[in-house]
Coordinates of C-alpha atoms in Angstrom, one line a residue:
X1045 CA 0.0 0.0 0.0
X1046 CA 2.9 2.5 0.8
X1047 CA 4.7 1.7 -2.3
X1048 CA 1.5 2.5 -4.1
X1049 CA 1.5 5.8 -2.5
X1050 CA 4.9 6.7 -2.5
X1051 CA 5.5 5.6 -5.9
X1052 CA 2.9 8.5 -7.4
X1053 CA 5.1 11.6 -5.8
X1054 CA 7.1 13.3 -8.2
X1055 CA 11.1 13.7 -7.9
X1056 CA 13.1 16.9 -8.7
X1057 CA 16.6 16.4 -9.2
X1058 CA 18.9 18.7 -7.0
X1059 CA 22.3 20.3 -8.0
X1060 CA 25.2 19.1 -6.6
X1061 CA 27.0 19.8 -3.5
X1062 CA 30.7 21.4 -2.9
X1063 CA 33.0 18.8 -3.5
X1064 CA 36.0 20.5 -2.6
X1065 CA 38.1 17.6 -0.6
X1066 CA 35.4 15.2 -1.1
X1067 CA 34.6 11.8 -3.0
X1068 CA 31.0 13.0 -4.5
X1069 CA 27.4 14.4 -3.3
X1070 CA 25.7 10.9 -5.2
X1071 CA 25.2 8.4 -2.9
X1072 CA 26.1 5.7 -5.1
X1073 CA 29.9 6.9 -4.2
X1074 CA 29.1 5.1 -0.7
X1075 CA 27.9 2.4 -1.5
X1076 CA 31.3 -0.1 -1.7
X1077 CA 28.9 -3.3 -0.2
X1078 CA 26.5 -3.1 -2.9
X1079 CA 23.4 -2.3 -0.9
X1080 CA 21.1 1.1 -1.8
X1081 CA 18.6 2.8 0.7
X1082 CA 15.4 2.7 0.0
X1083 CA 13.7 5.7 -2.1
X1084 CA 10.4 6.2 -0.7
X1085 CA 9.0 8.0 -3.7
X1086 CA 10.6 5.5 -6.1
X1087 CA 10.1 2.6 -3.5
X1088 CA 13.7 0.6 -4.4
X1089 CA 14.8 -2.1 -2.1
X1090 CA 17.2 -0.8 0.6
X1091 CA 19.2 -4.1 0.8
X1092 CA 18.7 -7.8 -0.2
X1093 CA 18.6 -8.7 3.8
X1094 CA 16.1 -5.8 4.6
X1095 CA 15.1 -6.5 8.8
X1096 CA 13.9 -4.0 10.9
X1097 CA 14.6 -3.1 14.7
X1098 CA 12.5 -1.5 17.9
X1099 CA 12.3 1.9 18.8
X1100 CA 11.3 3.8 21.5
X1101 CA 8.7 6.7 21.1
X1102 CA 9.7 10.2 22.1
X1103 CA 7.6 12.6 23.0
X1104 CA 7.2 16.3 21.6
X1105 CA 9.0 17.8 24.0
X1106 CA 12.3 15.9 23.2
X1107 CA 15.5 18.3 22.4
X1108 CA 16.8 19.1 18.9
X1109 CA 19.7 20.3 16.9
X1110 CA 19.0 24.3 18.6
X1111 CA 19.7 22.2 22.1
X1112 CA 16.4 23.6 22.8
X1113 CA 13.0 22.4 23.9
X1114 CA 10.6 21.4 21.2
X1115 CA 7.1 23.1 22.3
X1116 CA 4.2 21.5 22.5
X1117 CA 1.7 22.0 19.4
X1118 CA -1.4 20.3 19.9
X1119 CA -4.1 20.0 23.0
X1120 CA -2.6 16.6 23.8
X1121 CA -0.8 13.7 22.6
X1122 CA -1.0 10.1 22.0
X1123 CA 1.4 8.7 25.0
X1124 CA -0.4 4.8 26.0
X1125 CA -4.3 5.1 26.3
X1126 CA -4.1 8.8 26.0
X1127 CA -5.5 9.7 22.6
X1128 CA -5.1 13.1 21.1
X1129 CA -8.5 14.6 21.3
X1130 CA -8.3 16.7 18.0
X1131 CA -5.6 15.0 15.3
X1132 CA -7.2 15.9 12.1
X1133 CA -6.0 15.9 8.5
X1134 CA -4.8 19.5 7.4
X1135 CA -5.9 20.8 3.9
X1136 CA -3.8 19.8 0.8
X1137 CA -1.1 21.7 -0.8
X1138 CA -3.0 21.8 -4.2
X1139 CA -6.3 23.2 -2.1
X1140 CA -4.6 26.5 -1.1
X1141 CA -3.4 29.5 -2.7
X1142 CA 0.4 29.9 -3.2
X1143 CA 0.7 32.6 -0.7
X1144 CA -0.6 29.9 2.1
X1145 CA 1.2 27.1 1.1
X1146 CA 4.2 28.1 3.2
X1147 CA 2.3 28.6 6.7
X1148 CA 0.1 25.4 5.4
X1149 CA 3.7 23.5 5.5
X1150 CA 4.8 24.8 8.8
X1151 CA 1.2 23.6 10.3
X1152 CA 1.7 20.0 8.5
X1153 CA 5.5 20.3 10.3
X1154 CA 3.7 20.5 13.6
X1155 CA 1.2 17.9 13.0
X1156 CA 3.5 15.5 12.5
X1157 CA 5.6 16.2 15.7
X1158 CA 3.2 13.8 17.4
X1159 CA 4.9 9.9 17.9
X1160 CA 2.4 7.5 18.4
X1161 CA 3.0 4.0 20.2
X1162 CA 3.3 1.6 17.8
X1163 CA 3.8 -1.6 19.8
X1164 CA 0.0 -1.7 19.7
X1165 CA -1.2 -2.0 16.2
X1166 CA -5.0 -1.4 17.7
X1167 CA -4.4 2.1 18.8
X1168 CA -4.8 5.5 16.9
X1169 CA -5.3 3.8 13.7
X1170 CA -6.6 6.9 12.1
X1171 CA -4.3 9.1 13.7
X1172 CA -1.7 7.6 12.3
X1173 CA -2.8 7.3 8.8
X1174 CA -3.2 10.9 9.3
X1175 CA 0.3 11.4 9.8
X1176 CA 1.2 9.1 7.7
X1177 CA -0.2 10.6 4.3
X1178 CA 1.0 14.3 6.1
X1179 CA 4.2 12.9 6.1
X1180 CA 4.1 12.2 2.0
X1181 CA 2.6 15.1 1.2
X1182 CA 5.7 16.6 3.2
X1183 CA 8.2 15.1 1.0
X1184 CA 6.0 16.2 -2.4
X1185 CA 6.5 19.7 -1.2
X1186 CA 10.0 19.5 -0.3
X1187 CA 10.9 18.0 -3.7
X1188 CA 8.8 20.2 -5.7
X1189 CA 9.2 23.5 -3.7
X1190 CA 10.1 26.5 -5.9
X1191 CA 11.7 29.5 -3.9
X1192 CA 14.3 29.1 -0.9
X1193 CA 12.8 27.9 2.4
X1194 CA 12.8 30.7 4.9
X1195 CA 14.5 30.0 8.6
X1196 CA 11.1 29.7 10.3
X1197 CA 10.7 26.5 7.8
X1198 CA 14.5 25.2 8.6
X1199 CA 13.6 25.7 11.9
X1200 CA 10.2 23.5 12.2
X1201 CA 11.7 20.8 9.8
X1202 CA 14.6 20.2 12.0
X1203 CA 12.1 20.1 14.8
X1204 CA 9.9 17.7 13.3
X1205 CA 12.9 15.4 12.4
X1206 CA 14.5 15.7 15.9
X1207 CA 10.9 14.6 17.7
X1208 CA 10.6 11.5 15.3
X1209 CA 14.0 10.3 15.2
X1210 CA 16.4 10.9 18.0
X1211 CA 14.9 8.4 20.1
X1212 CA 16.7 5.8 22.2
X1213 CA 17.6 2.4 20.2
X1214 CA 17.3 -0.9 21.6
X1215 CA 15.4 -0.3 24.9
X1216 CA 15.3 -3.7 25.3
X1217 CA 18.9 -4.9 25.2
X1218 CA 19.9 -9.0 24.4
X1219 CA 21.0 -10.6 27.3
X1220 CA 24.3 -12.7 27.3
X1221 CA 25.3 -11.4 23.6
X1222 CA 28.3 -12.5 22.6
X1223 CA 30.4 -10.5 20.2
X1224 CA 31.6 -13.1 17.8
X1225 CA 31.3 -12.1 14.1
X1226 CA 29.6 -15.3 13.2
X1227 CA 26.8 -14.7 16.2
X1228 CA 26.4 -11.4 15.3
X1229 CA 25.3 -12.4 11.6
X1230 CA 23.0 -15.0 12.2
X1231 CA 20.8 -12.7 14.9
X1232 CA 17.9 -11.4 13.2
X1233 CA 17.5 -7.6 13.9
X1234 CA 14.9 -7.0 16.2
X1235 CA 11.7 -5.5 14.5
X1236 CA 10.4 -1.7 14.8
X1237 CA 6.5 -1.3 14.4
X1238 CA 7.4 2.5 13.5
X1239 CA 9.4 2.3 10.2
X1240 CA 6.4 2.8 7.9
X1241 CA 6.1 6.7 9.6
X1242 CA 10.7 6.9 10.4
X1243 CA 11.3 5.9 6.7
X1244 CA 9.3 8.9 5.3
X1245 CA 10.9 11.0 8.3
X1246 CA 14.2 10.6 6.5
X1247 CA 13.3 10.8 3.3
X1248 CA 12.4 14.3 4.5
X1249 CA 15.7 15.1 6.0
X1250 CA 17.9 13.4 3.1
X1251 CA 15.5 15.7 0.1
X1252 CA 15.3 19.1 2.8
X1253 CA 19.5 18.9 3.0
X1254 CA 20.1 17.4 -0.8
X1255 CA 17.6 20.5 -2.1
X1256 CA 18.5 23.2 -3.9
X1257 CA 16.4 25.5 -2.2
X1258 CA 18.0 24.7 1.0
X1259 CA 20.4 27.9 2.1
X1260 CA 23.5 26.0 3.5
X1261 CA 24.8 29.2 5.4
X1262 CA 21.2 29.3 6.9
X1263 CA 20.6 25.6 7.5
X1264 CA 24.0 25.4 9.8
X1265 CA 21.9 27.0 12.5
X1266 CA 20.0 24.1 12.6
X1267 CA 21.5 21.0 11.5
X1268 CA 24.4 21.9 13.8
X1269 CA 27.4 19.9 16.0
X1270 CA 24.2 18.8 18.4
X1271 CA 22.5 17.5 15.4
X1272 CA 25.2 15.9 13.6
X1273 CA 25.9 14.2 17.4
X1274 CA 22.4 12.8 17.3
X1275 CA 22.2 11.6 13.9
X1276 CA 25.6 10.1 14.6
X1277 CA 24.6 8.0 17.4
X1278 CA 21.5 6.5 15.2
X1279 CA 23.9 4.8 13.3
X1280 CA 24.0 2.2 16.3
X1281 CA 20.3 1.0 15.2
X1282 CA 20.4 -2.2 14.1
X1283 CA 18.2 -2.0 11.4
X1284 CA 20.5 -2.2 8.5
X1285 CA 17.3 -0.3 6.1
X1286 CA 17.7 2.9 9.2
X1287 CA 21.3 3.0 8.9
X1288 CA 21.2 3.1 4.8
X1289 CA 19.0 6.4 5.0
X1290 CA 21.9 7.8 7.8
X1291 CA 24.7 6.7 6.1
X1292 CA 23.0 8.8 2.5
X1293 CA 21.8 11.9 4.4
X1294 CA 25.6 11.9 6.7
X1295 CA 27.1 12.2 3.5
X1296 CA 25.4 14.8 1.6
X1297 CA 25.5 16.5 4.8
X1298 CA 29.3 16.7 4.7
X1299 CA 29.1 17.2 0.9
X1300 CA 27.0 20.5 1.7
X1301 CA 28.1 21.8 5.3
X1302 CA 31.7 22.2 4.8
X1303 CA 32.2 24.2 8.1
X1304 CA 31.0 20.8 9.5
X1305 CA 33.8 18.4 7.5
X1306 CA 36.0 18.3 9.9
X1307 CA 33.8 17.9 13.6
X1308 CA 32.1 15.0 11.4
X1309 CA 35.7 13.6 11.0
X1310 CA 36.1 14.2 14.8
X1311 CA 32.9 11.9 15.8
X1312 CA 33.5 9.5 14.0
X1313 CA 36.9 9.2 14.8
X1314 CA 35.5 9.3 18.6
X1315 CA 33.2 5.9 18.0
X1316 CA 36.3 4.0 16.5
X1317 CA 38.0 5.1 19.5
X1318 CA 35.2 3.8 22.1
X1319 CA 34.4 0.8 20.1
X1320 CA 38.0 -0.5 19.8
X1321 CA 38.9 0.3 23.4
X1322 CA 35.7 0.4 25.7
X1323 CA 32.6 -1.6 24.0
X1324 CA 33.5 -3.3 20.4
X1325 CA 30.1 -3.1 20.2
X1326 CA 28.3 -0.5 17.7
X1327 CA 25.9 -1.5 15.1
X1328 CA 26.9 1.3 12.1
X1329 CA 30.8 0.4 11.7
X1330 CA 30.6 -0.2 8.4
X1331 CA 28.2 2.6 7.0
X1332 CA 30.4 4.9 8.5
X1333 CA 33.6 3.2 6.8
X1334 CA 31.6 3.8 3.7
X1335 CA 31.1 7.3 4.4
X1336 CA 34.4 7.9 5.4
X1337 CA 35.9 6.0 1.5
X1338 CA 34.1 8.0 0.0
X1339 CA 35.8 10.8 2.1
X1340 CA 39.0 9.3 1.7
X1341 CA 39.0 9.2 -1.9
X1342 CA 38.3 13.1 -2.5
X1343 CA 41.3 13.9 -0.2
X1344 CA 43.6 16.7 -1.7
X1345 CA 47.2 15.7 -1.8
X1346 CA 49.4 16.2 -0.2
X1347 CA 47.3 14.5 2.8
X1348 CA 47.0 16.4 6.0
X1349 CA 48.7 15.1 8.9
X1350 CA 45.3 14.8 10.6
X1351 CA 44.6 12.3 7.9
X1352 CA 47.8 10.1 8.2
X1353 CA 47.2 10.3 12.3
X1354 CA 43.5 8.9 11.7
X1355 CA 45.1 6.4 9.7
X1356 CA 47.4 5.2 12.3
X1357 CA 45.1 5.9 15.6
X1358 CA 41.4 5.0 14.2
X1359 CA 41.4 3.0 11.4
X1360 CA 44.5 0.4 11.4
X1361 CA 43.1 -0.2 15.4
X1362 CA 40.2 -1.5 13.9
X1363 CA 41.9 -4.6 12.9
X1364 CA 41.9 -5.5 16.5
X1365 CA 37.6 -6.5 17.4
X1366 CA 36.8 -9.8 17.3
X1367 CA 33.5 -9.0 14.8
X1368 CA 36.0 -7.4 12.4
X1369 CA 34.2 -9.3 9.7
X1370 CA 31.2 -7.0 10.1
X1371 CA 33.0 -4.7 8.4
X1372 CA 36.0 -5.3 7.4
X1373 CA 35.2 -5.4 3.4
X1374 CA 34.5 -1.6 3.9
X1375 CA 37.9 -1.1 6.4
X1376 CA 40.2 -2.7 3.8
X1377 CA 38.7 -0.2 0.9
X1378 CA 39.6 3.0 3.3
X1379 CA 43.1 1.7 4.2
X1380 CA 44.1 1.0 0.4
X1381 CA 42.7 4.6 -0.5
X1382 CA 45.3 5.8 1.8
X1383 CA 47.9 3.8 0.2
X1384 CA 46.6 4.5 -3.2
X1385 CA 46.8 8.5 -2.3
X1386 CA 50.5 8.2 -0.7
X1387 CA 52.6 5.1 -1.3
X1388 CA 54.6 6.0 1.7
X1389 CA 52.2 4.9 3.6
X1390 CA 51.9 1.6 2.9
X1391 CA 54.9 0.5 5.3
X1392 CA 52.7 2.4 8.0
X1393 CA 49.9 0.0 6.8
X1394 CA 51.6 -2.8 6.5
X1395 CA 53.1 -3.0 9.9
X1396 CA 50.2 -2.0 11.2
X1397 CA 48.4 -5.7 10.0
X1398 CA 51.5 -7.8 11.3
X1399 CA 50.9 -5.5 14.9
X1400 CA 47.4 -6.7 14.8
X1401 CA 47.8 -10.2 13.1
X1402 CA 45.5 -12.8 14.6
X1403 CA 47.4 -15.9 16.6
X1404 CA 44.6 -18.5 17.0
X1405 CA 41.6 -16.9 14.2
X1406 CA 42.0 -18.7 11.2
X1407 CA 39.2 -17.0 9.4
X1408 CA 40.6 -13.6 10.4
X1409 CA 44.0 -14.7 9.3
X1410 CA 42.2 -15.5 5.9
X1411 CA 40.7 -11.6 5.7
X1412 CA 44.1 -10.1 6.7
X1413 CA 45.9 -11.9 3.3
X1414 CA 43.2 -10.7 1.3
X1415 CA 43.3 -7.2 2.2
X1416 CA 47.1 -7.5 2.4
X1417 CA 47.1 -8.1 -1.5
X1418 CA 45.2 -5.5 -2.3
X1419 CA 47.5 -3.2 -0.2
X1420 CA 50.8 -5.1 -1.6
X1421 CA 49.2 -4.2 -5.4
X1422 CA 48.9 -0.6 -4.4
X1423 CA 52.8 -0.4 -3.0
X1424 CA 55.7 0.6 -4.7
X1425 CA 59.3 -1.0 -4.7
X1426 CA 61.5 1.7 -2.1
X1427 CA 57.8 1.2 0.2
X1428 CA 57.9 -2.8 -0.4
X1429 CA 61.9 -3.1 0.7
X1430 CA 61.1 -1.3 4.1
X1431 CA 58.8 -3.9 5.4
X1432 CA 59.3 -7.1 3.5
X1433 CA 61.4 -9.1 5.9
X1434 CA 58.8 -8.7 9.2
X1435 CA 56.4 -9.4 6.6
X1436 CA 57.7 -12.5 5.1
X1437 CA 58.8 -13.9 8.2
X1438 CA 54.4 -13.9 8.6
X1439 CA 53.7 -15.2 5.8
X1440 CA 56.2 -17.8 6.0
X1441 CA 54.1 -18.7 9.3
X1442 CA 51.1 -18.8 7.3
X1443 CA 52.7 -20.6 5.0
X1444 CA 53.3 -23.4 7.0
X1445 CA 49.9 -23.3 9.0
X1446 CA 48.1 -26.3 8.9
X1447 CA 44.7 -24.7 8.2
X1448 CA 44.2 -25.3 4.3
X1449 CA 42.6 -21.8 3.8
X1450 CA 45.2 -20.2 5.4
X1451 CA 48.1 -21.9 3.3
X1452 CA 46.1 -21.6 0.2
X1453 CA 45.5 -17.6 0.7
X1454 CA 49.0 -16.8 1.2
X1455 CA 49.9 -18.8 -1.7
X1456 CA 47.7 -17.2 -4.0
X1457 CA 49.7 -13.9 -3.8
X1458 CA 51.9 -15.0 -6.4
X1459 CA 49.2 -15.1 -7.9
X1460 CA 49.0 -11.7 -8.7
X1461 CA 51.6 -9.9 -11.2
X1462 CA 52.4 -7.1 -9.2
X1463 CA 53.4 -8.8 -6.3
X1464 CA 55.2 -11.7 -7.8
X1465 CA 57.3 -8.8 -9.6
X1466 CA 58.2 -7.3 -5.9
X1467 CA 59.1 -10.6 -4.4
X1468 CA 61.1 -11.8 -7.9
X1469 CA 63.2 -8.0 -7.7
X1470 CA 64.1 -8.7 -4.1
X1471 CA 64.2 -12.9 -3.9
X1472 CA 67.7 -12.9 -2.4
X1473 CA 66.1 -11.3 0.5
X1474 CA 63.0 -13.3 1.0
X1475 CA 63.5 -16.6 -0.7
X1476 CA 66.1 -17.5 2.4
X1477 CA 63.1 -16.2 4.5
X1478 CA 60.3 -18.4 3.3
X1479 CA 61.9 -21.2 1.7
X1480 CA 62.0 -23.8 4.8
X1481 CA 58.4 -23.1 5.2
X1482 CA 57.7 -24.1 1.5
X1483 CA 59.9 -27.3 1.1
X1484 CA 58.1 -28.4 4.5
X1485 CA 54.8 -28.0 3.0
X1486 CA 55.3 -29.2 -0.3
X1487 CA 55.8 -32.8 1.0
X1488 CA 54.2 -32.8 4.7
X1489 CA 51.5 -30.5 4.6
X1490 CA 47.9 -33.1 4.7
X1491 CA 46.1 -30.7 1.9
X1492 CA 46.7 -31.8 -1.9
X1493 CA 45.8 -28.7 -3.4
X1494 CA 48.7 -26.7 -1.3
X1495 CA 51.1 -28.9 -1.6
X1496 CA 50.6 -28.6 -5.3
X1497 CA 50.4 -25.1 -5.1
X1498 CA 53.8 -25.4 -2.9
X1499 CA 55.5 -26.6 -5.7
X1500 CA 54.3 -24.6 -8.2
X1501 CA 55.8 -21.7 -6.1
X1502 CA 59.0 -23.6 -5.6
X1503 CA 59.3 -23.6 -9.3
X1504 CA 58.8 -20.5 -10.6
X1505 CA 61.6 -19.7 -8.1
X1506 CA 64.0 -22.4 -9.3
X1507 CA 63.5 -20.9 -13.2
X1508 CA 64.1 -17.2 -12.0
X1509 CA 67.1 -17.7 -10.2
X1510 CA 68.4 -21.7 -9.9
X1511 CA 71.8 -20.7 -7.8
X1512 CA 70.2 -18.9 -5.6
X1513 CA 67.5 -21.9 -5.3
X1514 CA 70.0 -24.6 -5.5
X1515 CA 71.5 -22.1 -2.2
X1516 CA 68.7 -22.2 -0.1
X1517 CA 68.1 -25.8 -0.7
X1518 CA 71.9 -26.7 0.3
X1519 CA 71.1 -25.0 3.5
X1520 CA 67.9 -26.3 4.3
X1521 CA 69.0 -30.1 4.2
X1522 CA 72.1 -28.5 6.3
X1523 CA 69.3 -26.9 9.1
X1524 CA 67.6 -30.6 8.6
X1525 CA 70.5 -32.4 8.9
X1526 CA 71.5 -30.5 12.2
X1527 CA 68.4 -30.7 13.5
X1528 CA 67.9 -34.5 13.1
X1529 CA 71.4 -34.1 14.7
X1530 CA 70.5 -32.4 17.5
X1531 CA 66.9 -34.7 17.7
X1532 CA 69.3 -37.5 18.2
X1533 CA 71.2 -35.8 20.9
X1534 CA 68.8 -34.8 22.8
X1535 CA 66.7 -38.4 22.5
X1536 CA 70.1 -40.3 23.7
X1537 CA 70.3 -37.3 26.5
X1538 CA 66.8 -38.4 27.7
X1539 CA 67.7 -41.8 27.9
X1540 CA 70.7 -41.6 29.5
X1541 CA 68.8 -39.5 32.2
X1542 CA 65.9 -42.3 31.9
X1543 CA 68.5 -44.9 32.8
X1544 CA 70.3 -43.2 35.4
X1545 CA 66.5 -42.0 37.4
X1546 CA 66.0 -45.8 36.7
X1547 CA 69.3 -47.0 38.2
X1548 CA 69.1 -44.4 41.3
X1549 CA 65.1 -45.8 41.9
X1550 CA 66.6 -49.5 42.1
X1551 CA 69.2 -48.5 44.6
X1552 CA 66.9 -46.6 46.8
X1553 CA 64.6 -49.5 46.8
X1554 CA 67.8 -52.0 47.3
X1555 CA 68.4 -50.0 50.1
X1556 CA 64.9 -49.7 51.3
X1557 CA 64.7 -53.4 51.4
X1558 CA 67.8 -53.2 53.4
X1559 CA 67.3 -51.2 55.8
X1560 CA 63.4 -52.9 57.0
X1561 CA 65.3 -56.3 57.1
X1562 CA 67.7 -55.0 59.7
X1563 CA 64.9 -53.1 61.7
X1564 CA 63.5 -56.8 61.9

C-alpha cells in the first residue's frame, strides 16, 4: 500500500554539492557493499537482507539540533491510552493559494511532531494514517518546492525530524550477547512497528538537506554539532534499512556543510575510539567506513597530517575486534585509498596488520591476506623493501599453518603480477626467509591442493634464479641435517637420564629393602 503511494510523488533532481576535498554528493559513491537505501518515492529495495529493529517513542518535547526544547503543538498527545483529542487531516497543498502554502507546511511540520505508540497496532489507527499521508505530502513539497525555504521552515523541519528520530535504540537490550562475528550475523534484527512513519521522516531530512532551495549558510543553524551528534549516534540502530538512509543523508550532509567536515571527522573518529577500546560493540561500523571511503578518496594531496594520524590511531586499530568481519570489506577499501593516495604509507599499513595479526583466528588470518594483496598491489618497490622481511617472516608462518585456507590464501599472492614482480626484484632477501616453510609444506602439509600449489611456487623460483634456489636448498638439508642431529642428541640425552632416574630408583629400593630387614 505505501509503495502504491509513494511511488505517485514526483522527484526533482537537486544540483550538486561542494565537492572540494570530497569523493561526490551521489550516494552511489558510498555504497562499496553493494546495498542502496530505499527511495520512498521511487520505492527501491534498501538491501537484499532488509530487517527491521525496535524503537522507542519520544515525546514532543524531546530536544533538537537548537539544544532547545521542542514546544508543544497540539491540546494533547498520543502517549499509552491517551489519545489526542483533535488530530485531524490538514488541507492539501494543491487546495490553497500559493501565498498559504508556506504557513500550510509549517502547520503540516507540527502535526506530524506527534509519535504514536506503535507496539499496539489497535491504537490510533486513524491518527496515524493521518500522519502518515501528512508525512508524504511533506516530502512532495519538499521536492517540488520553488523558492528558498525561509528559517522559520529550517527551523520547524529540523524540529519535526528531531521529535521522530532521536529516540533511544534498543530499549530492550539481548542478554548474554556475545560478540563473535559469526553470532552477530546469524541474529535477526529486532523489528520496529514504526518504520512505515521513520522511513518517510528521513526521506524528508535526506531531500530538505540534498535540495537546492536549502540555504547552507542558513541551514548550519539548525542541523548543527548537536545535530550531527544525534544523527551520529542512530547509526547504532540495528536496522540495516535505518542505517542506509543515515549513512545517504551523513554524506550529503558533509558534501553540503563544509564548516561541519571536519567535527564529522572528529565523531566519527571518537566511535572507533570507544568501540575499539571500551565496547567493540556498535551497530553502524561499516556505513560509517563507507562514508568515510568516499571521504578518503576526495582527499587533496598532499594529505594532511590529521589524515595520516586517523590512519594510524582509528582505522588500522580496527583490525583489533573480534566482529572485524562485520565490516571489514569496507575497512580494507579506506586503508588502500590511503595507500593508493601516498605510497609512503603503505609501510605504516603494513606493519600496522602484522601488529594486529590474529594468533589463533584462522578466518581472520584468511581476511588479513586478502586485504594484504590489495595493499601489496597498491605499494611501490622503495615502500615494499622497508617492510618485507617482518612481513615475510608472517607469511612464512602462514605458509606453514596447517589450516588449508590459510596456506592456500597466502599462496595465491603469487598469484597476482604485481606482487610476484616485488618478491622476484628482491628474492635474495625473502626466498632465504620463506623457503623452509615451502619445502616443508610441499611434502608434509595433509592438503593436496597446497602442496601442489607449494611446488608450483618452488618452481617459478627455481626458473628465475636456480643458484640462488640450489643455495637455499643446500642450506635447508644443512638446518635438517642439524636438526635431526641435534633430535638425536637430545633423544640419547633423555635416555641416559631415563637410565640413570631408573638406576638411582633401584638403589633406593635395594636400600629400602635393606634397611626394613635390619629393623626386623
Amino acid at each position: 500500500m505505501i509503495k502504491q503511494i509513494l511511488g505517485k510523488l514526483p522527484r526533482k533532481p537537486s544540483k550538486s554539492a561542494d565537492n572540494r576535498e570530497f569523493g561526490g554528493s551521489s550516494s552511489s559513491n558510498l555504497n562499496t557493499s553493494g546495498s542502496r537505501a530505499t527511495d520512498v518515492v521511487s520505492g527501491a529495495p534498501v538491501s537484499s537482507n532488509s530487517t527491521l529493529i525496535p524503537g522507542s517513542d519520544t515525546s514532543s518535547n524531546a530536544t533538537y539540533g537548537l539544544g532547545s526544547k521542542v514546544p508543544s503543538v497540539l491540546n494533547s498527545k498520543v502517549n499509552g491510552n491517551a489519545v489526542t483529542t483533535r488530530y485531524e487531516a490538514l488541507p492539501g497543498f494543491r487546495d490553497v493559494p500559493n501565498s498559504e502554502k508556506q504557513n500550510l507546511f509549517i502547520r503540516k511540520l507540527n502535526l506530524c511532531c506527534e509519535v504514536f505508540d506503535f507496539t499496539d497496532p489497535t491504537k490510533s489507527i486513524k491518527e496515524k494514517e493521518i500522519k502518515r499521508q501528512t508525512l508524504l505530502e511533506l516530502v512532495e513539497y519538499i521536492t517540488s518546492v520553488n523558492g528558498k525555504f525561509t528559517e522559520t521552515a529550517m527551523l520547524e523541519v529540523i524540529k519535526m525530524v528531531s521529535v521522530n528520530l532521536f529516540r533511544s535504540l534498543n530499549p530492550q537490550p539481548r542478554e548474554n550477547k556475545v560478540l563473535e562475528a559469526f553470532d552477530l550475523e546469524d541474529e535477526e534484527p529486532l523489528m520496529d512497528p514504526a518504520w512505515s512513519h521513520l522511513q518517510i521522516v528521513y526521506e524528508i531530512l535526506l531531500r530538505f538537506v540534498a535540495s537546492p532551495e536549502t540555504d547552507s549558510k542558513l541551514a548550519k543553524r539548525y542541523i548543527d554539532h548537536s545535530f550531527v551528534l544525534r544523527l551520529l549516534d542512530l547509526f547504532d540502530s540495528e536496522d540495516p534499512r535505518e542505517r542506509e538512509y543515515l549513512k545517504t543523508i551523513l554524506h550529503r550532509i558533509y558534501g553540503k556543510f563544509m564548516v561541519h567536515r571536519p567535527f564529522i571527522r572528529k565523531s566519527i573518529n571518537n566511535i572507533f575510539f570507544r568501540f575499539i577500546y571500551e565496547t567493540e560493540k556498535f551497530n553502524g561500523i561499516a556505513e560509517l567506513l563507507e562514508v568515510l571511503g568516499s571521504i578518503i578518496n576526495g582527499f587533496a594531496l598532499p594529505l594532511k597530517e590529521e589524515h595520516k594520524l586517523f590512519l594510524a590511531r582509528a582505522l588500522i586499530p580496527l583490525h583489533k575486534p573480534k566482529c572485524i568481519a562485520m565490516y571489514h570489506q569496507q575497512l580494507s577499501y579506506c586503508i588502500t585509498q590511503f595507500v593508493e593516495k601516498d605510497c609512503k604509507l603503505a609501510d605504516t599499513v603494513i606493519r600496522g596488520l602484522l601488529k594486529y595479526w590474529p594468533i589463533t583466528n584462522s578466518s581472520k588470518e584468511v581476511m588479513f591476506l586478502a586485504e594484504l594483496e590489495e595493499i601489496l598491489e597498491a605499494t611501490q618497490p622503495a615502500e615494499f623493501q622497508r617492510c618485507m622481511v617482518p612481513l615475510f617472516k608472517k607469511i612464512a608462518q602462514c605458509l606453514s599453518s596447517s589450516h588449508f585456507q590459510v596456506s592456500e590464501r597466502a599462496l595465491y599472492l603469487w598469484n597476482n603480477d604485481h606482487i610476484e614482480s616485488l618478491i622476484r626484484q628482491n628474492r635474495k632477501v625473502i626466498l632465504p626467509i620463506i623457503f623452509p616453510a615451502l619445502k616443508r609444506s610441499s611434502h608434509d602439509h595433509w592438503n593436496q591442493v597446497v602442496q601442489s600449489l607449494t611446488l608450483n611456487v618452488l618452481k617459478i623460483f627455481s626458473d628465475v634464479d636456480p643458484e640462488l634456489f640450489e643455495e637455499c636448498l643446500h642450506k635447508f638439508q644443512e638446518s635438517e641435517a642439524k636438526s635431526e642431529e641435534s633430535k638425536t642428541k637430545h633423544e640419547a640425552t633423555w635416555k641416559r637420564l631415563e637410565e640413570i632416574a631408573a638406576s638411582k630408583a633401584a638403589k633406593g629400593e635395594a636400600i629400602l629393602v635393606a634397611t626394613q630387614t635390619r629393623s626386623r
